Short mmCIF file of C-alpha atoms in Angstrom, two decimals:
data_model
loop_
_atom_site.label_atom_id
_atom_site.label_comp_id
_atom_site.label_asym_id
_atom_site.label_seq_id
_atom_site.Cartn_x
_atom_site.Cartn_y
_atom_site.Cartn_z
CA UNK A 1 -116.47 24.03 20.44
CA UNK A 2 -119.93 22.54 20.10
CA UNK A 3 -120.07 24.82 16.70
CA UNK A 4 -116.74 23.21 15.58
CA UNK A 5 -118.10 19.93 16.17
CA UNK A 6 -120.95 20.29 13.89
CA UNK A 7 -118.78 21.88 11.10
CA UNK A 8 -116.32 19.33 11.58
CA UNK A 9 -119.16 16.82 10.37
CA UNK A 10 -119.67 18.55 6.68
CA UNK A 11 -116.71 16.64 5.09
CA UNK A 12 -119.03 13.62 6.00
CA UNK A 13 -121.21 14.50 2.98
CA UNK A 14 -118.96 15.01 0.55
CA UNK A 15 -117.04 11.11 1.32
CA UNK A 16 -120.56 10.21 0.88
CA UNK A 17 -120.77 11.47 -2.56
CA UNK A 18 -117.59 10.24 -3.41
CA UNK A 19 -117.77 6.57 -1.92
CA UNK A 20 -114.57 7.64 0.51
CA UNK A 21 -114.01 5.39 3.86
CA UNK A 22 -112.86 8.69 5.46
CA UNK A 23 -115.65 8.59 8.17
CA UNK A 24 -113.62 7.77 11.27
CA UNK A 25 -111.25 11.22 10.13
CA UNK A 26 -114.20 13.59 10.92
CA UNK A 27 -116.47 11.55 13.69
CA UNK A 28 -113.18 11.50 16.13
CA UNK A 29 -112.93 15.25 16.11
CA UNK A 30 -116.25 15.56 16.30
CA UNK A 31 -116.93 13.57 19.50
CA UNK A 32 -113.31 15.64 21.09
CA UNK A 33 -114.98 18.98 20.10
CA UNK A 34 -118.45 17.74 21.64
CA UNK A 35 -116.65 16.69 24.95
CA UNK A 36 -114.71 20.01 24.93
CA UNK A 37 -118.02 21.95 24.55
CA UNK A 38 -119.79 20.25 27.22
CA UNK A 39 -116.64 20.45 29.88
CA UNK A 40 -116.50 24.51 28.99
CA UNK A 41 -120.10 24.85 29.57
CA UNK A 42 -120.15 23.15 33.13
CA UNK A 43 -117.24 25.16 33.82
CA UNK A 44 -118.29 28.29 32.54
CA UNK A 45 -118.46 31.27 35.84
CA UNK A 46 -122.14 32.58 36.13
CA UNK A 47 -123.21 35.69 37.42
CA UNK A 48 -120.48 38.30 35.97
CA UNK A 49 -120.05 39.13 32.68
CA UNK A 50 -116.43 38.39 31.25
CA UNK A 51 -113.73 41.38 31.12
CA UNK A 52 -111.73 42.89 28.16
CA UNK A 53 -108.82 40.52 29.19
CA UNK A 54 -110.84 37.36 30.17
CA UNK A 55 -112.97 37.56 26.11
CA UNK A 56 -109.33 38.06 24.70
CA UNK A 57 -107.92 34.72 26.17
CA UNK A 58 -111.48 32.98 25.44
CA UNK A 59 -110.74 33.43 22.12
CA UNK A 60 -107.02 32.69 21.60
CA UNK A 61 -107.43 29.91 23.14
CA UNK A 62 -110.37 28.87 21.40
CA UNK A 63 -109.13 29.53 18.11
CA UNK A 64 -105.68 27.24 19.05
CA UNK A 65 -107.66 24.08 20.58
CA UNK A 66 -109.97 24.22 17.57
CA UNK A 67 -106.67 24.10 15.17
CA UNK A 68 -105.08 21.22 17.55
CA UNK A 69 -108.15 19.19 17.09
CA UNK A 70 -108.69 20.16 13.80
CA UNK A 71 -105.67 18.81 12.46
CA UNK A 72 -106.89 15.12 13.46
CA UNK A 73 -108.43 14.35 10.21
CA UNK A 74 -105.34 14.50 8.40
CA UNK A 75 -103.54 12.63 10.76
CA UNK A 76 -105.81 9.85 11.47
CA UNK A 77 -106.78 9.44 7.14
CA UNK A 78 -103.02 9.32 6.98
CA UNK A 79 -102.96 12.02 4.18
CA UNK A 80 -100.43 13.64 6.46
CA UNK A 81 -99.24 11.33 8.72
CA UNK A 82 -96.79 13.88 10.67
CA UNK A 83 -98.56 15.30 13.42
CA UNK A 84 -96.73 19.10 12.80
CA UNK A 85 -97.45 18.98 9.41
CA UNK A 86 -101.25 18.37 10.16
CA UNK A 87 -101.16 21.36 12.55
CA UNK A 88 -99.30 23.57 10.65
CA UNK A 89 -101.58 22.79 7.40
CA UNK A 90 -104.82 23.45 10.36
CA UNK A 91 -103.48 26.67 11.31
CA UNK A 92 -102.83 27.42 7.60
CA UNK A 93 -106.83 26.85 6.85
CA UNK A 94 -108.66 28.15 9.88
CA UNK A 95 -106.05 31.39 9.54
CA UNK A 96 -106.90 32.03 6.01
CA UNK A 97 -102.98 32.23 5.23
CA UNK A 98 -102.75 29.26 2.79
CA UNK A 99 -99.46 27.75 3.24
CA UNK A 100 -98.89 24.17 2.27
CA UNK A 101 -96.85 21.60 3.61
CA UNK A 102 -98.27 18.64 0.74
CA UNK A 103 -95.95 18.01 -2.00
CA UNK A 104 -98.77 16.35 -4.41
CA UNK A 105 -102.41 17.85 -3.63
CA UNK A 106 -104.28 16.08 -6.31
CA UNK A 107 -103.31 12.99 -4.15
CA UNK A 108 -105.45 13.94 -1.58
CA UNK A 109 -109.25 12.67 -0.66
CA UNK A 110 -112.08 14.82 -1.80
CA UNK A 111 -113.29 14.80 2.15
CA UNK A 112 -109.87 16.02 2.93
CA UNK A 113 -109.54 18.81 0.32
CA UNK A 114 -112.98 19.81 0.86
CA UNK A 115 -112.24 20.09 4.96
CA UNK A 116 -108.97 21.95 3.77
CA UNK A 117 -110.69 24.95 2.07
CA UNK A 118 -113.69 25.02 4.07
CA UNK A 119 -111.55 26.13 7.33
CA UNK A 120 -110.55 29.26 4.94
CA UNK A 121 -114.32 29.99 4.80
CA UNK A 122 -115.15 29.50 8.65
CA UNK A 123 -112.02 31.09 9.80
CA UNK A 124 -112.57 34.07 7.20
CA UNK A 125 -114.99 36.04 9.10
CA UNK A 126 -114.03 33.92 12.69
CA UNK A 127 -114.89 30.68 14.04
CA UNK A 128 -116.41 32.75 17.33
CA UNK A 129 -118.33 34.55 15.18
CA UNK A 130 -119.83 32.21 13.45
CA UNK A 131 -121.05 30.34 16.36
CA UNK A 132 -122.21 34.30 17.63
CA UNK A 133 -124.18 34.74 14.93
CA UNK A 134 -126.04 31.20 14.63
CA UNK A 135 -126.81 30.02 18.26
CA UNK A 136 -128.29 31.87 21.05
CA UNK A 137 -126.20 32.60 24.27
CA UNK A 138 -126.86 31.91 27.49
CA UNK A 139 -128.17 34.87 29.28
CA UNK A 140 -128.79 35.62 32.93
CA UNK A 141 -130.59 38.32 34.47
CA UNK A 142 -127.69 40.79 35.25
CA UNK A 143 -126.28 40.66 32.22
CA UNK A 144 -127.34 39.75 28.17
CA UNK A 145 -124.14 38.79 26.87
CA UNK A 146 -123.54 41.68 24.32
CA UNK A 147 -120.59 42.35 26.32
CA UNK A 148 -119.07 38.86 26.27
CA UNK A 149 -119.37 38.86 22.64
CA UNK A 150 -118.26 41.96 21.93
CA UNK A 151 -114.94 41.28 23.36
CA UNK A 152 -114.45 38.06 21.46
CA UNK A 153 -115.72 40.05 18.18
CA UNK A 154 -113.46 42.58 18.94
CA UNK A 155 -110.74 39.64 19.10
CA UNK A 156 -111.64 37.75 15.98
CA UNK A 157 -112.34 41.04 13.65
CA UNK A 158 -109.53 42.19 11.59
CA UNK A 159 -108.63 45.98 11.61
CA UNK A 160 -107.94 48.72 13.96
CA UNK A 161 -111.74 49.37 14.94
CA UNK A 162 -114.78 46.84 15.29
CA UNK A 163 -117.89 49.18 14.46
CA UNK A 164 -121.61 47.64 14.85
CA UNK A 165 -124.30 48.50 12.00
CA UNK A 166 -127.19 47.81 13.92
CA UNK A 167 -127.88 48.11 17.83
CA UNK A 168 -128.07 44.35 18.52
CA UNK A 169 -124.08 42.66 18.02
CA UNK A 170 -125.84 39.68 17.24
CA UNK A 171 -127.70 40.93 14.21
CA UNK A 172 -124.86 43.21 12.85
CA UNK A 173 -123.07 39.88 12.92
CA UNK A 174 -125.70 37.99 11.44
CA UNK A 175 -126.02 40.49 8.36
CA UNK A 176 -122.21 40.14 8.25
CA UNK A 177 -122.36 36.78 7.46
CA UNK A 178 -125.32 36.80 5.57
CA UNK A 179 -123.67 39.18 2.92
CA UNK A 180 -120.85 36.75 2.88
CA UNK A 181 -122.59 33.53 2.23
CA UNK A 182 -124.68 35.11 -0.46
CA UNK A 183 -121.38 36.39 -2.43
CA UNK A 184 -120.03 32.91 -1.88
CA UNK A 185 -122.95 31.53 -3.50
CA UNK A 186 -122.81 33.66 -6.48
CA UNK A 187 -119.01 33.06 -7.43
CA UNK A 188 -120.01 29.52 -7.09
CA UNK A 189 -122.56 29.91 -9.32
CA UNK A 190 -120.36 31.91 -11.70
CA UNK A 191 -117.59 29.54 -11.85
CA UNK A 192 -120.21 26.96 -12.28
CA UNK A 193 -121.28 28.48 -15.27
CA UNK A 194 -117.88 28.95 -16.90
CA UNK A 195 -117.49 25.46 -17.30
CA UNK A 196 -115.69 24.53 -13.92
CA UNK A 197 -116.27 21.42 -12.16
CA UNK A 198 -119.16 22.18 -9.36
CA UNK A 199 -116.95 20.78 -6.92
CA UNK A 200 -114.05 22.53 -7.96
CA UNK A 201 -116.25 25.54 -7.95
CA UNK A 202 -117.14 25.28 -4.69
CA UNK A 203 -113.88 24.18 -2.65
CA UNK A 204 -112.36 27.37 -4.88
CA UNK A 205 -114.72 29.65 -3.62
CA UNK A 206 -114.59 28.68 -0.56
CA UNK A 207 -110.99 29.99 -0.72
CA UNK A 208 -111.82 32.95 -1.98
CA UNK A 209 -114.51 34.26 0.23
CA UNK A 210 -112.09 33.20 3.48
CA UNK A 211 -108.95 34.79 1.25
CA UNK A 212 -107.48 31.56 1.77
CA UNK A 213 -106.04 29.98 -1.42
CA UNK A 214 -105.83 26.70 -0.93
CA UNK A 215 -105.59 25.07 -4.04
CA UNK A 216 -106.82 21.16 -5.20
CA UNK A 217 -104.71 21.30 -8.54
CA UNK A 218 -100.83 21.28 -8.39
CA UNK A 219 -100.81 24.37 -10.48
CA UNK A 220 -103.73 26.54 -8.28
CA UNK A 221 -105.96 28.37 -10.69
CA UNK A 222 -103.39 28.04 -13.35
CA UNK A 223 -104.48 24.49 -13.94
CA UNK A 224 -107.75 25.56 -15.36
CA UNK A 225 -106.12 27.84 -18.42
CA UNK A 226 -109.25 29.86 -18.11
CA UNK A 227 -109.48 33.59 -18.57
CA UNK A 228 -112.96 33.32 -17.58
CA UNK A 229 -112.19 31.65 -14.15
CA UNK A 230 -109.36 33.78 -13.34
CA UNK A 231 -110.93 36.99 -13.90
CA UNK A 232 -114.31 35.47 -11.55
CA UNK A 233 -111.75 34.82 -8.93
CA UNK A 234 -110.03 38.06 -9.23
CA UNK A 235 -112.98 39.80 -8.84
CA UNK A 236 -114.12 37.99 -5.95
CA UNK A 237 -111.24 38.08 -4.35
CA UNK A 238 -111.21 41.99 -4.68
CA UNK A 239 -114.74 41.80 -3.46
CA UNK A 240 -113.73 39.56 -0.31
CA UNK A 241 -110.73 42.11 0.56
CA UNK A 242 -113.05 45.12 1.26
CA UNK A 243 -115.01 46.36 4.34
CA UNK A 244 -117.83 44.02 4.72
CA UNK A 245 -119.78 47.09 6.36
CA UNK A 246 -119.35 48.93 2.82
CA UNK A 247 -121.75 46.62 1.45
CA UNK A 248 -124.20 46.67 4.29
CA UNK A 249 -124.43 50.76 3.40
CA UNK A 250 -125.06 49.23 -0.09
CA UNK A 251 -127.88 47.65 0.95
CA UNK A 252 -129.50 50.21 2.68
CA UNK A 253 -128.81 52.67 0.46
CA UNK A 254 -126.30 55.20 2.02
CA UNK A 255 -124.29 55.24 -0.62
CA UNK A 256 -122.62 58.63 0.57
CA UNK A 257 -120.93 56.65 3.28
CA UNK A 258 -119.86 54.70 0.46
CA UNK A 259 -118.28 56.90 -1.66
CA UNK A 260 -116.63 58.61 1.26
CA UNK A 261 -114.74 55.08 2.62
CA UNK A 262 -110.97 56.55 2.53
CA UNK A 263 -110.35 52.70 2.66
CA UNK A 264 -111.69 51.49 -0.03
CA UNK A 265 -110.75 54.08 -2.55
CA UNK A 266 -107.06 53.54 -1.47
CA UNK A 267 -107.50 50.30 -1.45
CA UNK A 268 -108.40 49.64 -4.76
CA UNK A 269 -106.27 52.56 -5.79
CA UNK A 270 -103.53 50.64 -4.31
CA UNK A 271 -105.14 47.41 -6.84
CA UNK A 272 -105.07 49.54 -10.00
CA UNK A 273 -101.42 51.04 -9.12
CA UNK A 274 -99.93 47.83 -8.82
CA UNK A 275 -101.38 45.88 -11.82
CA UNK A 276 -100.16 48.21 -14.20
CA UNK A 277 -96.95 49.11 -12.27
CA UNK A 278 -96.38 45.12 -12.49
CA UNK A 279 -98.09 44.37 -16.25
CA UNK A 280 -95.34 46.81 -17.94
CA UNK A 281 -92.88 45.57 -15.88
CA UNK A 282 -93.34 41.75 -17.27
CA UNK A 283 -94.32 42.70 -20.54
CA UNK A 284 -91.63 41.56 -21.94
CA UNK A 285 -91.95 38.26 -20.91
CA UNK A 286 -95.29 37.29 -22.24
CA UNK A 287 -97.05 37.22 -25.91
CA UNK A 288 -98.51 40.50 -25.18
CA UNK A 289 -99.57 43.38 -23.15
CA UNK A 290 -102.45 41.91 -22.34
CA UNK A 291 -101.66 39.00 -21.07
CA UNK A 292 -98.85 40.73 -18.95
CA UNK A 293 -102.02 42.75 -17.50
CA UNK A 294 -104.32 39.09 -16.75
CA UNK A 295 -101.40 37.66 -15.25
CA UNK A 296 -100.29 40.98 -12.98
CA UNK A 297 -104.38 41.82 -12.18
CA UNK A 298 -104.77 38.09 -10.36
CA UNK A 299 -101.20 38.41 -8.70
CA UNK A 300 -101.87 41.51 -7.63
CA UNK A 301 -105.74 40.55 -6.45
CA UNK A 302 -104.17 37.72 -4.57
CA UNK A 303 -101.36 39.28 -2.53
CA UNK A 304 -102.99 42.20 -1.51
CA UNK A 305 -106.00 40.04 -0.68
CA UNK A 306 -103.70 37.66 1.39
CA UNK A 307 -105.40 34.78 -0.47
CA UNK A 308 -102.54 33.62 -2.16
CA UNK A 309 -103.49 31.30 -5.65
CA UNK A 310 -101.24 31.39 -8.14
CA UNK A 311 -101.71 31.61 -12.07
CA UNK A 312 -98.18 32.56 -12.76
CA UNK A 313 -94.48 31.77 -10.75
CA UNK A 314 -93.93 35.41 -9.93
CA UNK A 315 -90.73 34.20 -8.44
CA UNK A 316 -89.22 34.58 -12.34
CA UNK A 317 -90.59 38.06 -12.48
CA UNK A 318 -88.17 41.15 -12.51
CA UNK A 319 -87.24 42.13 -9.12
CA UNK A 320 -89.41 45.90 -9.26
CA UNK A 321 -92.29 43.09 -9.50
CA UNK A 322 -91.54 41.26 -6.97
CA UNK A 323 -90.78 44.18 -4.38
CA UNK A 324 -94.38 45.47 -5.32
CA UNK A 325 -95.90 42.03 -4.35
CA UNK A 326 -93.69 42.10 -1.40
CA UNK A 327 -95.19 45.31 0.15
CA UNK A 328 -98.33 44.69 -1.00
CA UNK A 329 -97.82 41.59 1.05
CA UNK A 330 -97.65 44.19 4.32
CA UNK A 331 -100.07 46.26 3.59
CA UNK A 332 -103.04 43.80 3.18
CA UNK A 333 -106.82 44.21 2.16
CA UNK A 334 -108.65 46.81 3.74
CA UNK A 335 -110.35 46.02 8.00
CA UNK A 336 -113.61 44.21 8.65
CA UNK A 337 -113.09 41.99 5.13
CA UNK A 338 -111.53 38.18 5.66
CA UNK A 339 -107.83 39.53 4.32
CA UNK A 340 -105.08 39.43 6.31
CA UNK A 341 -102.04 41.83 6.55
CA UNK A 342 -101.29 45.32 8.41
CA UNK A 343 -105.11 46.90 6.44
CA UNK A 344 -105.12 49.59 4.36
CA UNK A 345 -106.77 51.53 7.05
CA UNK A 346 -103.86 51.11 9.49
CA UNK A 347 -101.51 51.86 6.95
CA UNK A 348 -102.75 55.37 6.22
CA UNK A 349 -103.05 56.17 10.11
CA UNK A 350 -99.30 55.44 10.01
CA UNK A 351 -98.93 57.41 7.45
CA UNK A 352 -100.97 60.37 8.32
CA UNK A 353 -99.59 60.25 11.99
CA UNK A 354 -96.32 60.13 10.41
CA UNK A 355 -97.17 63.78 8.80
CA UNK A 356 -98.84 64.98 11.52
CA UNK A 357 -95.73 64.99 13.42
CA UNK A 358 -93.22 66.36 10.74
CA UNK A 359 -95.73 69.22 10.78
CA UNK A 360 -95.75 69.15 14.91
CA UNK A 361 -91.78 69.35 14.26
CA UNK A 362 -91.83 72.39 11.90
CA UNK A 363 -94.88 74.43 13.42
CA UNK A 364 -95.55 72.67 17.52
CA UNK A 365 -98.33 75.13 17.91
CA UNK A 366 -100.19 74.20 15.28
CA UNK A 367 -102.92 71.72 16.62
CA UNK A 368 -103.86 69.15 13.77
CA UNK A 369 -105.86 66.08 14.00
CA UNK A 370 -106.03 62.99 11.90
CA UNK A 371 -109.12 62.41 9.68
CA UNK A 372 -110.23 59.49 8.14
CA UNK A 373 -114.03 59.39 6.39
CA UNK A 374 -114.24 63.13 6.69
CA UNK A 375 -113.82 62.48 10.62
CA UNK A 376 -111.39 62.80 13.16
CA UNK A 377 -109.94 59.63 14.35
CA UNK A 378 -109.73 59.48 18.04
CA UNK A 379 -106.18 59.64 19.69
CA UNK A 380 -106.68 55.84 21.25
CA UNK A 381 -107.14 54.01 17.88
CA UNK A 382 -103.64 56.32 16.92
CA UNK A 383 -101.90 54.81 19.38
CA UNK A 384 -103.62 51.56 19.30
CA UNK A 385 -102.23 51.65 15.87
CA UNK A 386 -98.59 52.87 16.16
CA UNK A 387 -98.36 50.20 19.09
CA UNK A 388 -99.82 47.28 17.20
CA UNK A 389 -97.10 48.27 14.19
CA UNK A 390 -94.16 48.65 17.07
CA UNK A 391 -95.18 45.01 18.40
CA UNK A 392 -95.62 43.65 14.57
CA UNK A 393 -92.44 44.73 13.75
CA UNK A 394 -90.13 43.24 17.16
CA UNK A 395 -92.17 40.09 16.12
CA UNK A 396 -91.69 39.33 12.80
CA UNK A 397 -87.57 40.37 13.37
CA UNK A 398 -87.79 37.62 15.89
CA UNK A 399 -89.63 34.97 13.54
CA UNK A 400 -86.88 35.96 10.97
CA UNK A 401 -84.11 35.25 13.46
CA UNK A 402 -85.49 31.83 14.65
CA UNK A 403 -86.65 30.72 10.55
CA UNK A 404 -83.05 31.40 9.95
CA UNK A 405 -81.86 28.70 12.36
CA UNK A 406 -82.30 25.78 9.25
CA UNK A 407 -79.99 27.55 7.27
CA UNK A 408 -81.96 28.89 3.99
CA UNK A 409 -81.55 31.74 2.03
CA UNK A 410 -82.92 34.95 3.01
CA UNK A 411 -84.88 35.40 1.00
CA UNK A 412 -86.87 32.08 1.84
CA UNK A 413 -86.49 32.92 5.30
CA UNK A 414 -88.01 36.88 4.87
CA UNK A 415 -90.89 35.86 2.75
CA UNK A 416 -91.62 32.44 4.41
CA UNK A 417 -92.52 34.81 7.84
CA UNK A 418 -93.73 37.56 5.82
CA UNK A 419 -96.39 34.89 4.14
CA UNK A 420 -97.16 33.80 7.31
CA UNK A 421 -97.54 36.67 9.79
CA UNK A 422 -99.69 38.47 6.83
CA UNK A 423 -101.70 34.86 6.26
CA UNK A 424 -101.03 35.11 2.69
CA UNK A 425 -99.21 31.38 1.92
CA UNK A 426 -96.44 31.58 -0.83
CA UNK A 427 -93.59 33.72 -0.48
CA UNK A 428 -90.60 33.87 -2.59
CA UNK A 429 -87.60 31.37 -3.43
CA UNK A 430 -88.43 27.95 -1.74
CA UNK A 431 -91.83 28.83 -0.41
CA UNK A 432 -92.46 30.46 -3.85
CA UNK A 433 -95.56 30.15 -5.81
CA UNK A 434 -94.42 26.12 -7.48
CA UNK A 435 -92.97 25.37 -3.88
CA UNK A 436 -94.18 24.53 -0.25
CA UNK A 437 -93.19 24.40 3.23
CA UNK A 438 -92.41 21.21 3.32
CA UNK A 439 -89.36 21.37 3.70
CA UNK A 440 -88.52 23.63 6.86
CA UNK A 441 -88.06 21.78 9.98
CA UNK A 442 -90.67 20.98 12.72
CA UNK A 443 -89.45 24.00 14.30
CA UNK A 444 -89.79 26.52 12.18
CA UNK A 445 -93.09 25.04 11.20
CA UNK A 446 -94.29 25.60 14.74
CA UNK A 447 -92.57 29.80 14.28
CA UNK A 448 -94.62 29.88 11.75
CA UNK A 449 -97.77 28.38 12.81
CA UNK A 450 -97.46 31.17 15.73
CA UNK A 451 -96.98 33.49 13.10
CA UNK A 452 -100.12 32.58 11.32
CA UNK A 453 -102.45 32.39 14.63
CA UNK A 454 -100.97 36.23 15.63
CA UNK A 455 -101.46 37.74 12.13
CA UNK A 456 -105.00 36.54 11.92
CA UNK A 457 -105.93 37.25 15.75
CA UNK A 458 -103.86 40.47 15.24
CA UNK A 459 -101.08 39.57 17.38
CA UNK A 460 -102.99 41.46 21.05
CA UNK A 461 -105.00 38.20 22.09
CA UNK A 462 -103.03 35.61 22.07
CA UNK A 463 -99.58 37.70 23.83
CA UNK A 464 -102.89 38.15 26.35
CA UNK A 465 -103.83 34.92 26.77
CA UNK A 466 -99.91 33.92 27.53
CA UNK A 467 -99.45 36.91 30.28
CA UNK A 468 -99.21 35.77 33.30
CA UNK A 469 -101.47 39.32 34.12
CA UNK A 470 -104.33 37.80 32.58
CA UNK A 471 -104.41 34.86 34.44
CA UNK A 472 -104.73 36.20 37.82
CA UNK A 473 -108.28 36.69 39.76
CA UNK A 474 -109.70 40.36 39.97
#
């Protein structure tokens, strides 16, 4: 809280700038997130270092109050006066998904749009983690904390495994974010240097790096009519979409454990499948082949991503095209980047656990294990996985079933929770790429702003933190 407080404050600058009487919209916040810090660490147990459960609940919890507080500024600017709407466009940012509620963005204050795309970048690698990496805990002599933080890590960090890349978790998390700031910076500067406005550079970037995709133009990236820019953010947003801890080996030179990430060669196999798949596919709707292939490489590097801008209204595309962007809208970027979605790497468990047991079924003496990396992947994370897919699955019927209560189409309805539970942002039909969700009703708003909080905390944390299980004393 006292991290979200200071954060909160950054908008502050940029009214500043811009000669924008938006001051009161940040310094509220700021003041409830100060309180909110202090009360949590008067109340906070000493002596006894916090269970599995106990850092699971710290930080579904943590990551909801900071989206019910963080919604204030566009409620109290009266850029969204609606009180849902503010939430649901909170939960959109700090989850990285990218859904909009606003009708007419370019309306908005530069304070508020630059607020709006910086939660993509905080919430990309985790609020917690931020915090983790930049202040010191508190530490008594029984216990250093590691374990504490591990738990919330484990929470906040997308994919079926949380490795560390050095001994201390603070440090591995502090290179984390160090490679991520620095690759922010560049795109910046690249945009910069195509010609875009530096402030347009910057709240784009932002989206990028978090795999966000909020937009400040009515037509996203489109606006621009820049190769140049659209091939810098489809890069980056590649970049942003793999294993963070494939760049660390980068940088210390292992590049064996490079080459041999299953993950990432799938993953941008996956990429180069898809573009191609898609730029024949539309051909005939463009000039040329090659602009079939710009427009299908940044759809493509935004679905799978989960980030979500929009160069094109792939809502007009041929229905093969569509179905591609659709599952690439499951499967996600690969674990340990800021994309959302099931991850590559789960997806090929699944898929190698599904073979394992067809060959069980022919041959149940033959003893096979599942290898990912060149290694065998241990029998929890397989079930781990298969359980988080079972759960996925009962929950996004359900968020289908209660979207469906206002009465749109079904395809709204389908890719309205599908944009949500992955944290990707437009769907199809009314929540397509030249629409918004501003037209579902408070209800469904609040399904989906669920939906957004359990695709980015991976759906285990916060079910925890509302069992009754995890509430009681041990």
């Amino acid at each position: 809280m006292l991290t979200a407080a200071g954060l909160i404050l950054l908008p502050l600058i940029v009214a500043l700038i811009y000669g924008e009487k938006t001051f009161a919209a940040f310094l509220i916040p700021s003041a409830i997130f100060l309180l909110l810090g202090v009360l949590f660490m008067i109340k906070k147990p000493k002596g006894r270092a916090y269970r599995a459960s106990e850092g699971f609940v710290i930080t579904a919890l943590s990551w909801l109050l900071i989206s019910l507080v963080g919604a204030l500024p566009f409620v109290i600017s009266g850029e969204i006066p609606s009180y849902i709407d503010a939430f649901f466009e909170t939960v959109s940012g700090f989850t990285t998904t990218g859904a909009s509620i606003v009708p007419n963005v370019e309306t908005m204050s530069y304070a508020i749009l630059f607020w709006r795309s910086f939660t993509h970048w905080v919430g990309g690698m985790g609020v917690l983690a931020f915090g983790i990496a930049l202040f010191p805990s508190a530490k008594n002599k029984k216990h250093d904390g590691d374990g504490t933080e591990a738990h919330i890590l484990r929470a906040e960090s997308p994919g079926p495994t949380y490795g560390k890349l050095v001994s201390k978790l603070r440090f591995n998390t502090r290179i984390l974010y160090g490679i991520y700031f620095v690759i922010t910076v560049i795109e910046i500067i690249l945009l910069i240097a195509g010609g875009m406005p530096v402030f347009d550079s910057i709240v784009n970037s932002l989206a990028t790096a978090g795999t966000g995709g909020f937009g400040i133009k009515a037509a996203s990236i489109a606006a621009y009519d820049s190769v140049y820019a659209e091939m810098v953010i489809s890069v980056f947003m590649i970049l942003f979409g793999i294993n963070f801890n494939v760049y660390y080996f980068m940088l210390i030179g292992k590049f064996k454990s490079v080459l041999k990430h299953e993950e990432t060669r799938w993953y941008l196999g996956i990429i180069a499948f898809s573009v191609v798949a898609i730029a024949i596919n539309i051909s005939s709707m463009y000039e040329s082949l090659a602009q079939a292939f710009r427009y299908s490489f940044f759809q493509v590097s935004s679905i799978i991503t989960t980030t979500g801008f929009a160069t094109a209204d792939f809502d007009l595309w041929p229905s093969f095209s569509k179905i591609i962007l659709v599952l690439l809208m499951f499967i996600g970027a690969s674990a340990g980047s800021t994309g959302g979605g099931l991850k590559v790497s789960r997806v090929l468990i699944l898929i190698k656990t599904t073979f394992r047991e067809i060959r069980y079924s022919i041959n149940p003496r033959g003893v096979r294990s599942i290898r990912c990396d060149g290694e065998c992947v241990d029998q929890a994370v397989i079930i781990n996985t298969s359980s988080y897919f079972a759960v996925y699955m009962i929950l996004f019927a359900l968020s289908v079933l209660l979207v469906s209560i206002d009465g749109f189409d079904l395809t709204t309805e389908f890719t309205a929770v599908a944009a949500c539970f992955n944290n990707i942002g437009p769907g199809l039909s009314l929540v397509g790429p030249t629409g918004n969700y501003a037209e579902l009703s408070a209800f469904s708003k609040i399904v989906l702003s669920v939906d957004m909080l359990l695709g980015r905390l991976e759906i285990f944390p916060l079910l925890i933190a509302f069992a009754p299980h995890a509430w009681k004393n041990k």
